[in-house]
CSV table of C-alpha atoms in Angstrom, one decimal:
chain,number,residue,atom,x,y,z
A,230,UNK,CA,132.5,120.8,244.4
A,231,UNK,CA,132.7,124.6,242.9
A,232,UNK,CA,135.7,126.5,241.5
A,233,UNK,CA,137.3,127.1,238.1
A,234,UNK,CA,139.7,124.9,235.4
A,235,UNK,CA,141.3,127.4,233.8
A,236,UNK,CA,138.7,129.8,232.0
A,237,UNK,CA,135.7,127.4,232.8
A,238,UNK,CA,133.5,127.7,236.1
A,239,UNK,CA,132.9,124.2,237.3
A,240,UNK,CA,130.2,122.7,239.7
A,241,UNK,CA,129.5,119.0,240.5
A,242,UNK,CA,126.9,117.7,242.9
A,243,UNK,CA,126.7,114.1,244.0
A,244,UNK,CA,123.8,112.7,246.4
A,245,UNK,CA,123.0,109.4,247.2
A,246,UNK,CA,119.7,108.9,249.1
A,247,UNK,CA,118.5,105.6,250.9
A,248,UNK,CA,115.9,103.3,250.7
A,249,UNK,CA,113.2,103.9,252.9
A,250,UNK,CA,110.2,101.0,252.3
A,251,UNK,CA,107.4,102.4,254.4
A,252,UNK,CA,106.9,105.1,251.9
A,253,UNK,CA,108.2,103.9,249.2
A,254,UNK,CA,110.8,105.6,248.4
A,255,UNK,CA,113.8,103.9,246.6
A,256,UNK,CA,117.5,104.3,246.8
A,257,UNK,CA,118.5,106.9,244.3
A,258,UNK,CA,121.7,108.4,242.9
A,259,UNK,CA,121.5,112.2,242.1
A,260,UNK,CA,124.0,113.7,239.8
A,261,UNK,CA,124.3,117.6,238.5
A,262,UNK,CA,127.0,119.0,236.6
A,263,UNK,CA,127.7,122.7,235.3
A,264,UNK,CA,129.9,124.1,233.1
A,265,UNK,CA,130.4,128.1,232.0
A,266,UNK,CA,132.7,130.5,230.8
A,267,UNK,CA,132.8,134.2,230.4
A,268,UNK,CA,133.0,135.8,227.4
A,269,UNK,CA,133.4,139.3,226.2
A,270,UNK,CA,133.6,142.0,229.3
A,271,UNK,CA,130.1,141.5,230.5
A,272,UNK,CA,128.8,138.0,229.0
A,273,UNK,CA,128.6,134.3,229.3
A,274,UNK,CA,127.4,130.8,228.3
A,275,UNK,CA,127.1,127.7,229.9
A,276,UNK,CA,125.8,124.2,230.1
A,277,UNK,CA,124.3,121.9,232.6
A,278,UNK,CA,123.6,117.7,233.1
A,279,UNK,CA,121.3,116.6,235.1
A,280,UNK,CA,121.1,112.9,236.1
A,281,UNK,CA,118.9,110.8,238.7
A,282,UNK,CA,118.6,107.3,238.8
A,283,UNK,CA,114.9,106.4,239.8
A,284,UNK,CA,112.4,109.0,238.1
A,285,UNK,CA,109.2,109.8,240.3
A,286,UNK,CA,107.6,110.7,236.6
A,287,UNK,CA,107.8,107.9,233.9
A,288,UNK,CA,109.8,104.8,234.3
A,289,UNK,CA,113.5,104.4,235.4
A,290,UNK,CA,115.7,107.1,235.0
A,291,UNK,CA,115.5,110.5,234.0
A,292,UNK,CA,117.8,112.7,232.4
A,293,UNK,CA,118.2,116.7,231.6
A,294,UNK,CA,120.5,118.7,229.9
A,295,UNK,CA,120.6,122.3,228.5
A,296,UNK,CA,122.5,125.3,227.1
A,297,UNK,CA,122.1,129.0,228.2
A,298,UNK,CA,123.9,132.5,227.9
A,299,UNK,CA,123.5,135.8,229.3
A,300,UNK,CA,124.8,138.6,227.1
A,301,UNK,CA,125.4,142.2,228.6
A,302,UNK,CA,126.1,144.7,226.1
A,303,UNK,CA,126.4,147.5,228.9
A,304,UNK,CA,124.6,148.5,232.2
A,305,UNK,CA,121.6,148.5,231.4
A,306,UNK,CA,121.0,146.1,228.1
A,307,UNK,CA,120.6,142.1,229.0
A,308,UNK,CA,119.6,139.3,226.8
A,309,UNK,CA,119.4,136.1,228.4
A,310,UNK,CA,118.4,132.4,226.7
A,311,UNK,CA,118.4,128.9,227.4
A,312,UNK,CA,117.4,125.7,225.6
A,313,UNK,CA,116.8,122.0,227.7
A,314,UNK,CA,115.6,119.2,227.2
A,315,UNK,CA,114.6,116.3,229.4
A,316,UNK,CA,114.4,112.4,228.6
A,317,UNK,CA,112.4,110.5,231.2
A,318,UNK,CA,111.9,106.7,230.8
A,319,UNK,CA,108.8,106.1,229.4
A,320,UNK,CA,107.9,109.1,228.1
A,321,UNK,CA,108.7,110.1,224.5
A,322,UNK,CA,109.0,113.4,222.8
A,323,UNK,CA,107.6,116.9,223.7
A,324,UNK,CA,110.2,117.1,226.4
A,325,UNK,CA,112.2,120.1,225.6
A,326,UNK,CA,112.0,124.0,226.7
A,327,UNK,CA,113.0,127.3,225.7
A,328,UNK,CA,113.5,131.3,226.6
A,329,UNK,CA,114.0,134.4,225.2
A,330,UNK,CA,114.8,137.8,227.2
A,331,UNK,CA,115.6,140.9,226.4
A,332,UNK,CA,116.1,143.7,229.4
A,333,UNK,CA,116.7,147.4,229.2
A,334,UNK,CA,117.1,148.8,232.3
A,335,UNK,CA,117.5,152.7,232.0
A,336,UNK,CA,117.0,155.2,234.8
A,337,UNK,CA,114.8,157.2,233.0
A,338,UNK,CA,113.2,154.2,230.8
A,339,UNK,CA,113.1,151.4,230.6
A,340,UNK,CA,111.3,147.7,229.2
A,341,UNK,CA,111.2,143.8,229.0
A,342,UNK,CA,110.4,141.3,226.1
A,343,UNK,CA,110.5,137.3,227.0
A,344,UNK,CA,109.1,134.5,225.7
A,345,UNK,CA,109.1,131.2,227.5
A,346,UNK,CA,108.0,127.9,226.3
A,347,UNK,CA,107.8,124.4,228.3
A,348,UNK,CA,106.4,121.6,226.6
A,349,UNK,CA,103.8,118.8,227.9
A,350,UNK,CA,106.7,115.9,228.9
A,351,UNK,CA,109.3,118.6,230.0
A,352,UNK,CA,110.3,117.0,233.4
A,353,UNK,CA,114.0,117.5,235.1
A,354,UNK,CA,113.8,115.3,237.9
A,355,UNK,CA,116.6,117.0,239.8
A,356,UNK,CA,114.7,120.1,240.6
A,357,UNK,CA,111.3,120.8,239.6
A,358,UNK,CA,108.9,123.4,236.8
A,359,UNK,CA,106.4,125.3,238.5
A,360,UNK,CA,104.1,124.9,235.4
A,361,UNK,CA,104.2,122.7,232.3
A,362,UNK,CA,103.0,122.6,228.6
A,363,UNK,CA,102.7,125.9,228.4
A,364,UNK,CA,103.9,129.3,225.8
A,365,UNK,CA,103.9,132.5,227.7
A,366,UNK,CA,104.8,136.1,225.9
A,367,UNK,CA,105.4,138.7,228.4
A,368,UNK,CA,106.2,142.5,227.6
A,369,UNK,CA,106.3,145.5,229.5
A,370,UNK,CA,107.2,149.5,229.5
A,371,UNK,CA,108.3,151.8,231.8
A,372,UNK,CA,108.9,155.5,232.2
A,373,UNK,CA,110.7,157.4,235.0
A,374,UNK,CA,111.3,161.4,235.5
A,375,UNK,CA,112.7,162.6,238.2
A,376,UNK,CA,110.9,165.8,238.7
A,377,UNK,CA,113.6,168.8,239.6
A,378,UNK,CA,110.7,171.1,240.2
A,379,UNK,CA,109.5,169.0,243.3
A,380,UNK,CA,111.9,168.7,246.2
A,381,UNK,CA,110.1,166.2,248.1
A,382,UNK,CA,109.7,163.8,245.5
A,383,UNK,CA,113.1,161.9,243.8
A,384,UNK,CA,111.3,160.0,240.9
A,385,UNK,CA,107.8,159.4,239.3
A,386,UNK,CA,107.3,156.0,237.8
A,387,UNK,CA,104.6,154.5,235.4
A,388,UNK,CA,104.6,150.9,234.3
A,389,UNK,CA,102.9,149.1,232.0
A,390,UNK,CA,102.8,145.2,231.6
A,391,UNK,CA,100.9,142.7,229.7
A,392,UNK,CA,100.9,138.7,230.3
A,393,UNK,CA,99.8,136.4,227.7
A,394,UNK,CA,100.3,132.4,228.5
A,395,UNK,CA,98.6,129.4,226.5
A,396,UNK,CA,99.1,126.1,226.4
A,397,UNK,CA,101.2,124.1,223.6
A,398,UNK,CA,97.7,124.0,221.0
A,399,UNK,CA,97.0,127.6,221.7
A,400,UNK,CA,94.2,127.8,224.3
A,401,UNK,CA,94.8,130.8,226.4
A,402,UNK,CA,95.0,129.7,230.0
A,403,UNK,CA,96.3,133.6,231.1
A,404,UNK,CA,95.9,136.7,229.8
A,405,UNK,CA,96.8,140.0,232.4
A,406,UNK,CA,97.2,143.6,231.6
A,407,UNK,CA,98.4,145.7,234.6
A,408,UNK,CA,99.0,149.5,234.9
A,409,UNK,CA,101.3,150.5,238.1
A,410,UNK,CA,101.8,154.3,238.9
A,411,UNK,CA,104.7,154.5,242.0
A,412,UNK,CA,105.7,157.9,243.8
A,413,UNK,CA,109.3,157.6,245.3
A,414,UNK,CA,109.9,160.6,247.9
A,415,UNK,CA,113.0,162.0,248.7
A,416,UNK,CA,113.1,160.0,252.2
A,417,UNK,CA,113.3,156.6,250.6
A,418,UNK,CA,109.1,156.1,251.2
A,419,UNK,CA,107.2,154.7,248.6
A,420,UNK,CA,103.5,155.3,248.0
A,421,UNK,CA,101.9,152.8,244.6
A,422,UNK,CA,98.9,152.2,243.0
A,423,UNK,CA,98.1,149.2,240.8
A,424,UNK,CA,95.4,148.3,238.6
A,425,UNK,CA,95.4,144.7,237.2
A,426,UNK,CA,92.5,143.0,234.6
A,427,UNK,CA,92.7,139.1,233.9
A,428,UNK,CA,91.4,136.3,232.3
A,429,UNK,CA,92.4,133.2,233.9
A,430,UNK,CA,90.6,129.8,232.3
A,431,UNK,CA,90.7,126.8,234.6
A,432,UNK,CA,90.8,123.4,232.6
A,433,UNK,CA,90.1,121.5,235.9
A,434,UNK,CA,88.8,122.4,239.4
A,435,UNK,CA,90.6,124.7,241.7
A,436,UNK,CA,89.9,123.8,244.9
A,437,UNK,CA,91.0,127.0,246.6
A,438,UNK,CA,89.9,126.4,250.6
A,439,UNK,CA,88.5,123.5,252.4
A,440,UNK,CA,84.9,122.7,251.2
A,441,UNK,CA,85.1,125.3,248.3
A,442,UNK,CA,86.1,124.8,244.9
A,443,UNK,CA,86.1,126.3,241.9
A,444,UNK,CA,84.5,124.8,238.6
A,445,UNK,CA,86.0,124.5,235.4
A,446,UNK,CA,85.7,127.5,233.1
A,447,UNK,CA,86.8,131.0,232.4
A,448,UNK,CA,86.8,134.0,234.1
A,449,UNK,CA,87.6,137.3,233.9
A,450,UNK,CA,88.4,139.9,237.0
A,451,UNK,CA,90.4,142.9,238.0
A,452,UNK,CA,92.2,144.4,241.0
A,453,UNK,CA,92.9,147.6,242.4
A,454,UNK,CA,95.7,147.7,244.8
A,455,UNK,CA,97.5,150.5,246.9
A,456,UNK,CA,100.8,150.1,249.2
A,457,UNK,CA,102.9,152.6,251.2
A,458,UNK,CA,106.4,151.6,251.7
A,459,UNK,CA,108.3,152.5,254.4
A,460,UNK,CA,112.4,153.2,253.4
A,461,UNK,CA,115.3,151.1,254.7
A,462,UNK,CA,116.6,153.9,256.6
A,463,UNK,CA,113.5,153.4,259.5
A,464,UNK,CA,114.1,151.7,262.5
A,465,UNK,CA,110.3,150.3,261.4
A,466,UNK,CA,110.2,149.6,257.9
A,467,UNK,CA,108.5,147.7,255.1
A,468,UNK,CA,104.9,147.5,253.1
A,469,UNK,CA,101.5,148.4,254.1
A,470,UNK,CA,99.0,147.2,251.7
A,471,UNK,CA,95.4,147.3,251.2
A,472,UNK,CA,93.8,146.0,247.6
A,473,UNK,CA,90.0,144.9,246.6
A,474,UNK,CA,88.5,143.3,243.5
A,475,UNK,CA,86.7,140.7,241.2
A,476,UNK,CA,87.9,137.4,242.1
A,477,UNK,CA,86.7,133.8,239.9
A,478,UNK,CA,82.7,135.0,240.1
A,479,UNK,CA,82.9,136.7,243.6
A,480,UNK,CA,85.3,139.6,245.3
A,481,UNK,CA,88.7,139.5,247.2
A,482,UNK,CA,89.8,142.3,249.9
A,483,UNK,CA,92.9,141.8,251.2
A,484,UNK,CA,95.2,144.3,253.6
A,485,UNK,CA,98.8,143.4,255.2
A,486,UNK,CA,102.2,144.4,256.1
A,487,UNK,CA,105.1,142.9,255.3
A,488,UNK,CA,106.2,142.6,251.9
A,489,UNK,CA,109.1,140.6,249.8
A,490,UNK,CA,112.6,140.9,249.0
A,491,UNK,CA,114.0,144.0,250.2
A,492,UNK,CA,110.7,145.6,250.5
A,493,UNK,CA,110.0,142.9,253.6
A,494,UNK,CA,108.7,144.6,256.9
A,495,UNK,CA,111.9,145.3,259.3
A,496,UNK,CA,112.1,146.4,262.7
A,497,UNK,CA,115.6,147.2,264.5
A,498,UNK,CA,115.4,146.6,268.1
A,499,UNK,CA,119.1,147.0,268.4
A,500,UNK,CA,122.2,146.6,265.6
A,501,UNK,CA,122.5,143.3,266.6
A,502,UNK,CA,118.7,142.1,266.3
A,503,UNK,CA,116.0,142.5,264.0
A,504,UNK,CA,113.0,140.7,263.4
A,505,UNK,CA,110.5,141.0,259.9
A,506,UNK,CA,106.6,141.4,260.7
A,507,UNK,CA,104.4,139.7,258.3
A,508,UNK,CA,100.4,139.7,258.0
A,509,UNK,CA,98.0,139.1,255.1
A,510,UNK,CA,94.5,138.7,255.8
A,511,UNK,CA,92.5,137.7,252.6
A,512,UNK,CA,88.6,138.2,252.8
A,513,UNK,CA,87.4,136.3,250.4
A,514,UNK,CA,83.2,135.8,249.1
A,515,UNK,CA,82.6,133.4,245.7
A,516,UNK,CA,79.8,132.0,244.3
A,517,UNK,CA,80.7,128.6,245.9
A,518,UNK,CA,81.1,129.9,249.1
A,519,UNK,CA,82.9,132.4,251.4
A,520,UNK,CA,86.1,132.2,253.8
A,521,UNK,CA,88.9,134.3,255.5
A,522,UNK,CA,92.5,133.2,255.3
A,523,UNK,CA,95.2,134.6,257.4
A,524,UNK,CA,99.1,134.4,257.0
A,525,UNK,CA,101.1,135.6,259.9
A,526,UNK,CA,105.4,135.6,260.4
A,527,UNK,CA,108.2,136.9,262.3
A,528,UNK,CA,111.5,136.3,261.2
A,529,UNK,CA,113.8,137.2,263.9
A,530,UNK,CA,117.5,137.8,263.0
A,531,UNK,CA,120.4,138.1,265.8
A,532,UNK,CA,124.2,139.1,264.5
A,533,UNK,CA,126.5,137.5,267.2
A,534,UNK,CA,129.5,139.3,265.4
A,535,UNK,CA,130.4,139.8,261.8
A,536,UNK,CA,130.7,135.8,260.8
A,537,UNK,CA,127.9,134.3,262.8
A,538,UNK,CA,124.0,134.9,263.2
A,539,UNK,CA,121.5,132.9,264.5
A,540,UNK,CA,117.8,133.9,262.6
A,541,UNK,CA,114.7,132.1,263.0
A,542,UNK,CA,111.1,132.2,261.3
A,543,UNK,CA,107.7,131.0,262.3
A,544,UNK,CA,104.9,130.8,260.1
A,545,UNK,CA,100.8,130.5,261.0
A,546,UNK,CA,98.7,130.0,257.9
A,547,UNK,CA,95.1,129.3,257.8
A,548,UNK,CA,94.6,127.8,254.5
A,549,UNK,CA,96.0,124.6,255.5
A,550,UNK,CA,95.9,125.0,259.8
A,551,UNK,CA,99.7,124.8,260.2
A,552,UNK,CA,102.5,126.3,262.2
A,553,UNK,CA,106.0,126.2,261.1
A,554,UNK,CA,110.0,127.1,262.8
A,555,UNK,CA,112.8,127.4,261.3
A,556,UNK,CA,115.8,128.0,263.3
A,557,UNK,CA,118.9,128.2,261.6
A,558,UNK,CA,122.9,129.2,263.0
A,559,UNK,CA,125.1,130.5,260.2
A,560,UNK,CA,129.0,130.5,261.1
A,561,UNK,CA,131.9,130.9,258.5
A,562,UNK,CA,134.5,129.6,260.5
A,563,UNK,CA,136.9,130.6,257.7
A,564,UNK,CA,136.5,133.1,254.4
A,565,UNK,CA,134.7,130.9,252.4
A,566,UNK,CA,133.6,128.3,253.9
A,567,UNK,CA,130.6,127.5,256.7
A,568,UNK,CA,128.6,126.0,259.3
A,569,UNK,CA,125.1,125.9,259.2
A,570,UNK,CA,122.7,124.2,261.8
A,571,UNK,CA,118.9,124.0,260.8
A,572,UNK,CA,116.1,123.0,263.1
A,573,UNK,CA,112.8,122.5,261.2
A,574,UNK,CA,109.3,122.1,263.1
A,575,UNK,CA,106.1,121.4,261.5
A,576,UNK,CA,102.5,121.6,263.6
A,577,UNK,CA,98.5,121.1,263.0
A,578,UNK,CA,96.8,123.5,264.7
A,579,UNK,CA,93.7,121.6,264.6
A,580,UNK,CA,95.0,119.6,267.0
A,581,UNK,CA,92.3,118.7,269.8
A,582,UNK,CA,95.4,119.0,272.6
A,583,UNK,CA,96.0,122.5,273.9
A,584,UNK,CA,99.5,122.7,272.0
A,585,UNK,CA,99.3,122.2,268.2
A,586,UNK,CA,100.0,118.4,267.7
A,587,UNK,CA,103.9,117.7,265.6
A,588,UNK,CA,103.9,116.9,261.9
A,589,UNK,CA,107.4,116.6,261.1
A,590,UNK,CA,110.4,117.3,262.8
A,591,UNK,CA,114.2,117.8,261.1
A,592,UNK,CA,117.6,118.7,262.1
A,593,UNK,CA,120.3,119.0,259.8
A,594,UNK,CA,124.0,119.5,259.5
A,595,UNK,CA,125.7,121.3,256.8
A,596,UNK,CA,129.4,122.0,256.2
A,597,UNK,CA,131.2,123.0,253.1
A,598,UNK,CA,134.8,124.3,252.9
A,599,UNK,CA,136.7,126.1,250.3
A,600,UNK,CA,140.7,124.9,249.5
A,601,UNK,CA,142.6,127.4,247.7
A,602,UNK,CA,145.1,126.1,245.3
């Protein structure tokens, strides 16, 4: 359930999932809760509760709750902070997290200070961290003309960033210093060049293909990357990319086209379909050994009028020898509220059969409808 109380934006989840014995998994009650209110023109605060019944970290239950706010002082100025913590059956103490962000986002400059800070036992059950017991500092700088004495070109950019991430007793685990130089013509296309230098220090092994692994210690490389982007105003669009460097004792070349975000490859057929190219090819050579990984996807879109589309994406990646679908139909029936229909296919391709052999297979149902009172 969404929607306000008088100033307050409210949203409550509730999920109950069944037992299912043959893996293990136990019934479990999932609960989230989220409170917020604007404040001033341009800012607000918030809180959230987290709740699920049977941890899969711990013992028993698990429990999160936090505070943030995002505070706009005007267009381009941000400050955004948050403080959880989590309290996980079983586990005692170094469970909480923090952040810090400031953001000025100028046309002509412009630059980022954050610091983020997850501890060792920091574990919301209902969702997930991509990394834990770590500190990480982040800061960067940017500057932006836009050169009247050129007519082809509508704004220079350099960038310069620098990384620094250890874990709760101070070991640096990360340290990266990148320098990005970006043309941006007239026509929307996009030519960059980006030079990056890291330490990264592995406290376990990495093992980062089948049959190769990486050993525990630290390492220091750089890359050298350069992209053309194409603008949105091509019937083909999107990122080519081609980038080369030192890479945990050996060398990485890499080349592709597709891209992220907005910046993702895009070809118009006709204004009612579309589909997104991607290709990375990654040649890899380390002291350990050397290998080739390849990731290829389309991501085909068709509008069948202004409230329903129908898009799907397959995926081939080498790393791990699988092919994924994802088929989904989108209808909003009525402003504000949908239909959604999602097929999901997963495949080995080292399969002995001629057609890749079936991992997983799911199809779901979604509905959600808005009242208006």
């Amino acid at each position: 359930m969404t929607g306000k109380i008088g100033a307050f934006d409210l949203g409550l989840v509730g999920i109950r999932s069944d037992e299912e014995p043959s893996v293990g998994a136990e019934s479990t009650d999932f609960t989230v809760l989220r409170l917020a209110r604007n404040i001033f023109s341009r800012s607000s605060v918030g809180m959230i509760y987290q709740n699920r019944s049977k941890s899969l970290v711990g013992e028993g239950s698990n429990q999160a709750w936090g505070m943030d706010g995002v505070f706009a002082f005007n267009d381009e100025t941000t400050f955004r902070t948050y403080y959880a913590e989590t309290q996980t059956s079983g586990l005692h103490g170094l469970d909480a997290s923090y952040q810090g962000a400031f953001r000025y986002t100028g046309d002509r400059y412009g630059m980022t200070a954050e610091h983020l800070f997850v501890e060792a036992d920091f574990a919301p059950a209902v969702g997930f961290v991509r990394r834990d017991d770590f500190r990480k500092s982040r800061g960067s700088a940017r500057f932006s003309p836009r050169p009247l004495g050129i007519e082809a070109v509508r704004k220079f950019t350099w960038e310069a960033s620098y990384d620094y991430i250890s874990d709760a007793a101070g070991i640096v685990e990360t340290r990266e210093a990148q320098g990005r130089f970006e043309t941006e013509f007239e026509n929307s296309d996009t030519i960059e060049v980006s030079y990056t230098d890291t330490h990264d220090f592995l406290k376990e092994p990495f093992a980062i293909a089948p049959d190769v692994t990486v050993p525990i210690g630290g390492y220091d490389f750089w890359n050298a990357r350069t992209s053309l982007r194409f603008g949105p105003q091509r019937r083909l669009s999107g990122t080519v990319f081609a980038e080369h460097g030192a890479f945990y004792g050996g060398t990485k070349t890499a080349v592709g086209f597709g891209g992220r975000g907005s910046f993702s490859g895009r070809v118009e057929l006709t204004p009612q379909f579309s589909f997104r190219p991607g290709l990375s090819v990654n040649w890899i050579d380390l002291p350990q050994g050397s290998f080739l990984t390849q990731l290829v996807t389309t991501h085909a879109t068709y509008t069948i009028n202004p409230k329903t589309f129908i898009n799907a994406l397959i995926q081939y990646n080498s790393s791990n020898n699988g092919m994924s679908a994802n088929i989904r139909l989108r209808w909003e029936y009525q402003p504000g509220s949908e239909l959604f229909i999602v097929y999901n296919e997963q495949r080995d391709t080292l399969s002995p059969r001629a057609f890749p052999e079936l991992d997983s297979r799911a199809f779901i149902v979604k509905i959600n409808r808005l009242f208006r009172f």
